[in-house]
Structures are given as structure tokens and as C-alpha cells.
Tab-separated table of C-alpha atoms in Angstrom:
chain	number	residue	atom	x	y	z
A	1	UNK	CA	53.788	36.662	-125.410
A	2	UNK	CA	53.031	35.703	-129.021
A	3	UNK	CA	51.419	32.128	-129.440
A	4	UNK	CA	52.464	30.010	-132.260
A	5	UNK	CA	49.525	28.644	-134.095
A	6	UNK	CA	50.287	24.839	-132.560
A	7	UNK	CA	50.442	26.178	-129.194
A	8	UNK	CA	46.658	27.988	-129.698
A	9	UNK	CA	45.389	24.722	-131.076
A	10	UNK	CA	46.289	22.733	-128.243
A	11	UNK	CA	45.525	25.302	-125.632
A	12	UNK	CA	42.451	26.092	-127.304
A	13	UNK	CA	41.360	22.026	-127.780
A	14	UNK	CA	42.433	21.875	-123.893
A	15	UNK	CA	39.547	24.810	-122.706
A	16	UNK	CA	37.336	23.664	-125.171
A	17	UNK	CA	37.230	20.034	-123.611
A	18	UNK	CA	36.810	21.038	-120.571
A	19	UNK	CA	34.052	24.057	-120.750
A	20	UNK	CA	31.398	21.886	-122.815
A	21	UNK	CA	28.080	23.373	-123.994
A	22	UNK	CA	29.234	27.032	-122.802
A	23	UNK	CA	29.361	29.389	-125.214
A	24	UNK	CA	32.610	31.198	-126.021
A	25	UNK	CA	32.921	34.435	-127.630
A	26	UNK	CA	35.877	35.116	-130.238
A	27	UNK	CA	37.239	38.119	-128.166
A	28	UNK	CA	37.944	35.755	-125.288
A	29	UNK	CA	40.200	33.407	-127.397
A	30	UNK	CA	41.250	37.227	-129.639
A	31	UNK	CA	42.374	38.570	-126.480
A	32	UNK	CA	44.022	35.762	-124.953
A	33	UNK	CA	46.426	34.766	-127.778
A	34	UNK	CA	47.023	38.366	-128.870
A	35	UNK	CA	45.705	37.380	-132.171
A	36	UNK	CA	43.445	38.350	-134.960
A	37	UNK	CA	39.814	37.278	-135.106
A	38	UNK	CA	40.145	35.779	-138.611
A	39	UNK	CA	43.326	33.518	-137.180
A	40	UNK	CA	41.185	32.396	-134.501
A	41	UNK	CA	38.440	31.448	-136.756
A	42	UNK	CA	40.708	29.741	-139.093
A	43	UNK	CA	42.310	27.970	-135.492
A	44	UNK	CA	38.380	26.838	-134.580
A	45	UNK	CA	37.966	25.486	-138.026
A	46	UNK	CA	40.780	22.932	-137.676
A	47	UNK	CA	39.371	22.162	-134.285
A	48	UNK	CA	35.994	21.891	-135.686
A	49	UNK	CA	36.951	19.120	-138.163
A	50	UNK	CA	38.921	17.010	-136.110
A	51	UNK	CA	36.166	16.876	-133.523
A	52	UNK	CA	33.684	15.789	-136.206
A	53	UNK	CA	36.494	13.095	-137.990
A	54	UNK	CA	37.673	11.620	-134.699
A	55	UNK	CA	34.435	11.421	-132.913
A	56	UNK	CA	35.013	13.981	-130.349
A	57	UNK	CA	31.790	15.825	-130.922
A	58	UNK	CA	30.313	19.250	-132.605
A	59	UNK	CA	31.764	22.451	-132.473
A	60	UNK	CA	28.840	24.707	-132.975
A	61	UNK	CA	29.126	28.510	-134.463
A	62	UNK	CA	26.775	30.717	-132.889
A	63	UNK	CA	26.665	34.053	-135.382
A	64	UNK	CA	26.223	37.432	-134.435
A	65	UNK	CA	27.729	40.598	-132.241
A	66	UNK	CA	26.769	37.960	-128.628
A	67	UNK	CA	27.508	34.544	-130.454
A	68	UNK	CA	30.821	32.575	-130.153
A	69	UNK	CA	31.747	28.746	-130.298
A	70	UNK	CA	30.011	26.122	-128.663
A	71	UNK	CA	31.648	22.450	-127.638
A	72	UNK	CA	28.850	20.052	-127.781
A	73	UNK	CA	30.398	16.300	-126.581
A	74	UNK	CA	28.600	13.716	-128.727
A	75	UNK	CA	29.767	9.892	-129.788
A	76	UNK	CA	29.348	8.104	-133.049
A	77	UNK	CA	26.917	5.227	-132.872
A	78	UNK	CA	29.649	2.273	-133.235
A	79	UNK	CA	31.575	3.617	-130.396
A	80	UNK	CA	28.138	3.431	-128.250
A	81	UNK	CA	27.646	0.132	-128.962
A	82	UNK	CA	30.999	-0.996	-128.377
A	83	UNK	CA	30.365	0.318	-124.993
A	84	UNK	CA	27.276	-1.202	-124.645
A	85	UNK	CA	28.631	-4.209	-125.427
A	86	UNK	CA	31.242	-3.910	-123.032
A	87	UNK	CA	29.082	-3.647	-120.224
A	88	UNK	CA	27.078	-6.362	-121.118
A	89	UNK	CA	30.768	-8.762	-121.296
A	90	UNK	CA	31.731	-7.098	-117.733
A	91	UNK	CA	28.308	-7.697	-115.817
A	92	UNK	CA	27.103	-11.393	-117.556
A	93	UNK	CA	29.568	-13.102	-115.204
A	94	UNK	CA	27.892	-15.479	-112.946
A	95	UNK	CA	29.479	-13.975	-109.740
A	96	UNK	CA	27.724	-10.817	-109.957
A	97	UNK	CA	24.405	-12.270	-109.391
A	98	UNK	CA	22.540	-11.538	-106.011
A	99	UNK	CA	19.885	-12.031	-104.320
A	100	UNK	CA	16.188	-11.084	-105.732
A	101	UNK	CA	17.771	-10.511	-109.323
A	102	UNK	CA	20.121	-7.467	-108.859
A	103	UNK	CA	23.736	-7.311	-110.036
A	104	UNK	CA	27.192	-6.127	-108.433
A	105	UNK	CA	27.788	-3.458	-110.136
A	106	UNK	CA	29.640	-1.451	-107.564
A	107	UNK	CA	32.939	-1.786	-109.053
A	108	UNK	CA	31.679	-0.852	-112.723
A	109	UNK	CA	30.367	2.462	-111.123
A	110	UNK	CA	33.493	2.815	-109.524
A	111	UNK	CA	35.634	2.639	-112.451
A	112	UNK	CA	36.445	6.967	-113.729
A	113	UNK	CA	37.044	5.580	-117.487
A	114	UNK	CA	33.703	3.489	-118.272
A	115	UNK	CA	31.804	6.293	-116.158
A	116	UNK	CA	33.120	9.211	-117.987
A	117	UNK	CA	32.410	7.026	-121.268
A	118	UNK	CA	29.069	6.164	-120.087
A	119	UNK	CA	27.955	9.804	-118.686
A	120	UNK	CA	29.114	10.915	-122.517
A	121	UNK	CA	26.487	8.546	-123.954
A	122	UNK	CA	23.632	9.817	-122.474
A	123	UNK	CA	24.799	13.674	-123.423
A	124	UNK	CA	24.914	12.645	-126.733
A	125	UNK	CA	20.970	11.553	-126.440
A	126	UNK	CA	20.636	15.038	-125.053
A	127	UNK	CA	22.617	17.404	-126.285
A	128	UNK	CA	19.942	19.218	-128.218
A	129	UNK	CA	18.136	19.378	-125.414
A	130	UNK	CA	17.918	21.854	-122.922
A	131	UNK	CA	18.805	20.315	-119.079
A	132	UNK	CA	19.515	22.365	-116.128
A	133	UNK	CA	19.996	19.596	-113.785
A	134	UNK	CA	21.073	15.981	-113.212
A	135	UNK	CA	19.022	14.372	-110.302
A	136	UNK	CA	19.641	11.031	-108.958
A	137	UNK	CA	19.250	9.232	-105.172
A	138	UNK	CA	21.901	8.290	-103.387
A	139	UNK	CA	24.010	6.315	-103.348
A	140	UNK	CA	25.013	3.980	-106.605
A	141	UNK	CA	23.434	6.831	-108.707
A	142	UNK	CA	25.701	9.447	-108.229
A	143	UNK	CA	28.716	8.214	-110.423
A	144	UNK	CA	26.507	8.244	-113.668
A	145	UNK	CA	24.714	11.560	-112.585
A	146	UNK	CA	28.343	13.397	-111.817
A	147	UNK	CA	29.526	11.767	-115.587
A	148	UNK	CA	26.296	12.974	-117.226
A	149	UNK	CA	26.676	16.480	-115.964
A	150	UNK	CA	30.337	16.808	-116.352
A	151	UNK	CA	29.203	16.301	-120.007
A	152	UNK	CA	26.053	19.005	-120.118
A	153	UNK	CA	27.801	21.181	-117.629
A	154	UNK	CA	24.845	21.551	-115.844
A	155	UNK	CA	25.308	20.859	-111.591
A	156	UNK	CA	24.251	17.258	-109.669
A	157	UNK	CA	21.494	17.255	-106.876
A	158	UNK	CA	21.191	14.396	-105.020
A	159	UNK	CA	18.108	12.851	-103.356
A	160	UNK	CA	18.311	11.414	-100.006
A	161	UNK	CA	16.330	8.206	-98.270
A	162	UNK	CA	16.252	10.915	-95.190
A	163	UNK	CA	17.301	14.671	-94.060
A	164	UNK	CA	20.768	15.522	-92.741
A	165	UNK	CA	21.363	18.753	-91.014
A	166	UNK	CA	23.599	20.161	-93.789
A	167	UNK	CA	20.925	19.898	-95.823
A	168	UNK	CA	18.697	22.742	-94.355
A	169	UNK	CA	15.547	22.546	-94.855
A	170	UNK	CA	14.257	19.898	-96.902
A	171	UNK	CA	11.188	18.953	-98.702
A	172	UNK	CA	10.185	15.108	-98.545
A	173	UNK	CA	7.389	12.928	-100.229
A	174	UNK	CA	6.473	9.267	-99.726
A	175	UNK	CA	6.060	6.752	-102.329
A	176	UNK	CA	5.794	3.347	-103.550
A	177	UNK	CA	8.439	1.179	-104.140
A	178	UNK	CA	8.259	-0.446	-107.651
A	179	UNK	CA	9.456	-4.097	-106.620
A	180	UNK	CA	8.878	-4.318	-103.248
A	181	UNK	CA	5.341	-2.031	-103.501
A	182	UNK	CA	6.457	-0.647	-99.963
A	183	UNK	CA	5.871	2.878	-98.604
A	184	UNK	CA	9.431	4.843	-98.923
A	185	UNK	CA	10.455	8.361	-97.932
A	186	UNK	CA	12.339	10.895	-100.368
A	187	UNK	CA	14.164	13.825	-99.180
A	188	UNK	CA	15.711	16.776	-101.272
A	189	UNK	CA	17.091	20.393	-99.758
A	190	UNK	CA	14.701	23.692	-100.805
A	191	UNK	CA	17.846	25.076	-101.848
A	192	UNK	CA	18.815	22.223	-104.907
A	193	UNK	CA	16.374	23.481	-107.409
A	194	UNK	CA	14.932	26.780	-108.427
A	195	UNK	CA	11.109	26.748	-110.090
A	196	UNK	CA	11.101	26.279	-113.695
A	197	UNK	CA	14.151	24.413	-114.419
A	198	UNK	CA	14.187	21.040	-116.144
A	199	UNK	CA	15.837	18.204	-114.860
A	200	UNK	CA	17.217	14.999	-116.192
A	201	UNK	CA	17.032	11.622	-113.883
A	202	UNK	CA	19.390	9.209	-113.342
A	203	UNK	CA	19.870	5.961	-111.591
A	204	UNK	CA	22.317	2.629	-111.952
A	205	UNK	CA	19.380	0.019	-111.854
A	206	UNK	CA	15.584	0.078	-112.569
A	207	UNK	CA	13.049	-2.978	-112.097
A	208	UNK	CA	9.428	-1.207	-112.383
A	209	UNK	CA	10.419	2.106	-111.674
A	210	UNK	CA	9.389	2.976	-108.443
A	211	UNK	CA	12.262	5.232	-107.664
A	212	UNK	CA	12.145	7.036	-111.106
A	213	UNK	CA	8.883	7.932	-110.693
A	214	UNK	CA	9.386	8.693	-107.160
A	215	UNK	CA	12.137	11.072	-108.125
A	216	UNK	CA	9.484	12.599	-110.938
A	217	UNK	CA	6.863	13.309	-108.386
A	218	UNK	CA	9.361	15.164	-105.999
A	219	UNK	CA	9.881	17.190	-109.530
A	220	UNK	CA	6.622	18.386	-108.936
A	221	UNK	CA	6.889	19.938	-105.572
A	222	UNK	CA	9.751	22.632	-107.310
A	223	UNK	CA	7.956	23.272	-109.799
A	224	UNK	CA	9.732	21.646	-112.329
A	225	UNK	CA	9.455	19.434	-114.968
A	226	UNK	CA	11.221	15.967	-116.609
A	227	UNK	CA	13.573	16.215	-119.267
A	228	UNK	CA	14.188	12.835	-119.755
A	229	UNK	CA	15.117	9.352	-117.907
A	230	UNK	CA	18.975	7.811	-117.952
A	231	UNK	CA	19.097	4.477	-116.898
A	232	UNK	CA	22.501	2.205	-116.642
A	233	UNK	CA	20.801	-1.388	-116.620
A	234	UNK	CA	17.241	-2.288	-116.927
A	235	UNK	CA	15.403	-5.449	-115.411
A	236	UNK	CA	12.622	-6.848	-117.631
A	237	UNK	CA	9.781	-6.996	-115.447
A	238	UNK	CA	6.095	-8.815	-115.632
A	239	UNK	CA	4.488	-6.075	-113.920
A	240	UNK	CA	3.992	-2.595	-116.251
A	241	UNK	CA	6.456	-0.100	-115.603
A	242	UNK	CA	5.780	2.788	-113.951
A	243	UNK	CA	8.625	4.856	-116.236
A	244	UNK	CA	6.861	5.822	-119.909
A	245	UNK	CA	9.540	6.998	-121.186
A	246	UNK	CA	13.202	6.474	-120.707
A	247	UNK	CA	16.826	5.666	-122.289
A	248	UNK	CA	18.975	2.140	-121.138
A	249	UNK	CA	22.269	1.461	-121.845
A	250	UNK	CA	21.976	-2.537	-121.035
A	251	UNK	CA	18.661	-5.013	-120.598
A	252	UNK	CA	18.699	-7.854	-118.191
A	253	UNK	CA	16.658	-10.098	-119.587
A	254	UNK	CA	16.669	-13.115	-117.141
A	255	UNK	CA	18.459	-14.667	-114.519
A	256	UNK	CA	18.750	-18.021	-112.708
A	257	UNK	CA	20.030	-17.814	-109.343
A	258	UNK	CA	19.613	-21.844	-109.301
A	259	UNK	CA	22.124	-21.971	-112.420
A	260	UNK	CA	24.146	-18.740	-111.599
A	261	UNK	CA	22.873	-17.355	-115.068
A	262	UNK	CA	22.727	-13.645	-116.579
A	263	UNK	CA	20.842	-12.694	-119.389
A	264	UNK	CA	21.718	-9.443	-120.801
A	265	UNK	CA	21.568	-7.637	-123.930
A	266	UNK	CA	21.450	-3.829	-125.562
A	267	UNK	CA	19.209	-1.540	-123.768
A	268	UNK	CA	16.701	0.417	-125.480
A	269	UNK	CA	19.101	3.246	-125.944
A	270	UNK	CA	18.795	3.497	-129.645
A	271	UNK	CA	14.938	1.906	-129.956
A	272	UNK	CA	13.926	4.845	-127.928
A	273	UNK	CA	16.024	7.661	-130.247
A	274	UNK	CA	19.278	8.009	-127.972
A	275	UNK	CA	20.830	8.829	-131.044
């Protein structure tokens, strides 16, 4: 079957989309079309600038006899604040307030669009990076870390409050709990994580940090290190943070429980060279 050239481009857009940050060799897309390498190039190129003019992301070229194409997802900064702002519009209202300062955000994490939008912010702020995993604890973390790595193609592992028996054999550490500065138990299976690999955290809400840097010390008992720190909302906090370093999408500045009030604004998402 011959292809016609608008058939290629929209098949080829298609795999591209969906197989980011792997790299593609010519043959495949040669040998798939039943067409010449220099077609297929000139095919990519279109792709390439549409991607860039439309926001879509970068279509790398990597040169030589191994080398291919490359679909790296990244957003323009208007588009990130627009989301940013979004978020801030969808979680200010008063009825979303509960007790000890947190937010509902349940249906927010819940919705496929915002979280696919949201995962694609934080793989812009590291797609020149190099991540292996996406680790978050359950449960309200797993939305953002299954958006993130849909975006880095890289696989989820999930940390656990305790062990399960289809979790084999597990490794667990206690630590302290950044608000409530209580003793907690973390639990992750021997089989998530190989030695060496680096790992990106994730997690819908952070106050001091506790969990983060829970999360980082279990890092330490694979043998691996931090990448980097994802964080949906923020809570501004009196007492220091036990986080350094990390990226936040929204800030909640202050609320009132008293007068139902929410305080929010931009995270430090592009203070802290998201983008």
C-alpha cells in the first residue's frame, strides 16, 4: 500500500504523540510507508514546525548511522500560566476549605483534561533532564505522577502508608511528618526500582514537606538519587521547609476558616527555573 503524503503526516503526528522522548529511527517510518528516506525527512520537517508554531513541543534530530527523531512535549510559557491561573480560579472558592488548612481538591485530580495539562507542565521543566521514574504516595498523588510520566515516558511507582501482599517484599522506613511532626511508616516493593536510577517526586499538596522528604530518604535505601520535586499546590508555612528544592504550580498563601477565605496565587514554578 502506497501512503499519500497527508496520510504519513497524520499517521506519523499520531505515533509521534503518543511515543514521547523515544527515539525513532528513519528506517522505522522508511519501512513503514514504503517511502524514501529523504520524503520522510522532508514529512518530519513539516511536523517539526508545526510542533514548534502551535506549541506542541520539540522535535529533536538525533544525527548519525543509530540516531532518529525525538518528540520532546514542552508548553510555551503563556499557556502555563493560563493554567496556573486556572487552578488558582477553580480551588479559591470558599467551599473547598477544610479543616487544618487543606483544600478539596479531589475532583481537580480527578478531572483527565487539567491532569494531562498539568503532568505536561512539569515535563516541560524537565525535559532536558534525564528521569527514569515518577514516585509519589498514595493516594491523591497518583493522578499527577501517571500525567507526568505519560509525558517523560518513564513508568509510576507508588509508595504505600503500609505493605500489601502483591507487593512482595517490601522495604519500609519511618519518618516525621512535616505538619503534624508525628512518626509515619513508608512502604515501597524491592522490585519498583533498580540501583542507580533517578527519580522524580510528586505529590498534590505540601505544607513543610514531611512526605517529600520522606519519599527522598526511601530514595536512599535503592540506591538512587532525586531528580527533582513536582508539587501541585503549596502551603506557606512558618516553620522552614524541609524540601530545598522544588517546582509548584499554585501557592496558598492564607486561609480563614472563620471567614471561609482562600488565598492563592502562582507557585514558584517559574521563580525556581520551570521554564
Amino acid at each position: 500500500m502506497k501512503w499519500k503524503r497527508s496520510e504519513r503526516l497524520v499517521d506519523m503526528t499520531h505515533y509521534l504523540l503518543d511515543h514521547p522522548h523515544k527515539l525513532i529511527p528513519l528506517t522505522y517510518f522508511a519501512d513503514l510507508y514504503q517511502s524514501a528516506k529523504s520524503s520522510i525527512s522532508e514529512d518530519l520537517g513539516i511536523v517539526k514546525e508545526t510542533f514548534e508554531q502551535k506549541g506542541i513541543g520539540l522535535l529533536a534530530t538525533v544525527p548519525g548511522a543509530s540516531g532518529g527523531v525525538k518528540y520532546i512535549p514542552k508548553m510555551q510559557e503563556t499557556e502555563i500560566r493560563e493554567i496556573m491561573q486556572e487552578l488558582i480560579s477553580e480551588l479559591s472558592h470558599s467551599d473547598r476549605l477544610l479543616p487544618g488548612g487543606y483544600l478539596y481538591m479531589t475532583d481537580v485530580l480527578g478531572n483527565p483534561d487539567m491532569m494531562n495539562r498539568v503532568g505536561k507542565v512539569f515535563a516541560t521543566a524537565f525535559a532536558d533532564q534525564k528521569i527514569d521514574v515518577i514516585m509519589t504516595v498514595a493516594t491523591k498523588g497518583i493522578p499527577i505522577a501517571h500525567a507526568i510520566a505519560r509525558h517523560l515516558n518513564v513508568p509510576v511507582v507508588i509508595v504505600r502508608r503500609d505493605s500489601k501482599v502483591t507487593e512482595g517484599s517490601t522495604v519500609s522506613i519511618n519518618y516525621v511528618s512535616g505538619s503534624s511532626r508525628r512518626i509515619q511508616t513508608m512502604v515501597l516493593s524491592k522490585r519498583s526500582m533498580k540501583s542507580g536510577q533517578r527519580v522524580l517526586i510528586t505529590d498534590d499538596f505540601m505544607k513543610v514537606g514531611g512526605t517529600m522528604n520522606g519519599m527522598k530518604n526511601l530514595l536512599e535505601e535503592f540506591d538512587c538519587s532525586l531528580a527533582g520535586v513536582a508539587v501541585l499546590v503549596e502551603a506557606e508555612h512558618k516553620d522552614e521547609q524541609l524540601v530545598e528544592k522544588y517546582l509548584s504550580l499554585v501557592k496558598l498563601r492564607e486561609v480563614s476558616e472563620k471567614e471561609r477565605k482562600i488565598e492563592l496565587q502562582e507557585g514558584n514554578y517559574f521563580a525556581e527555573g520551570g521554564f
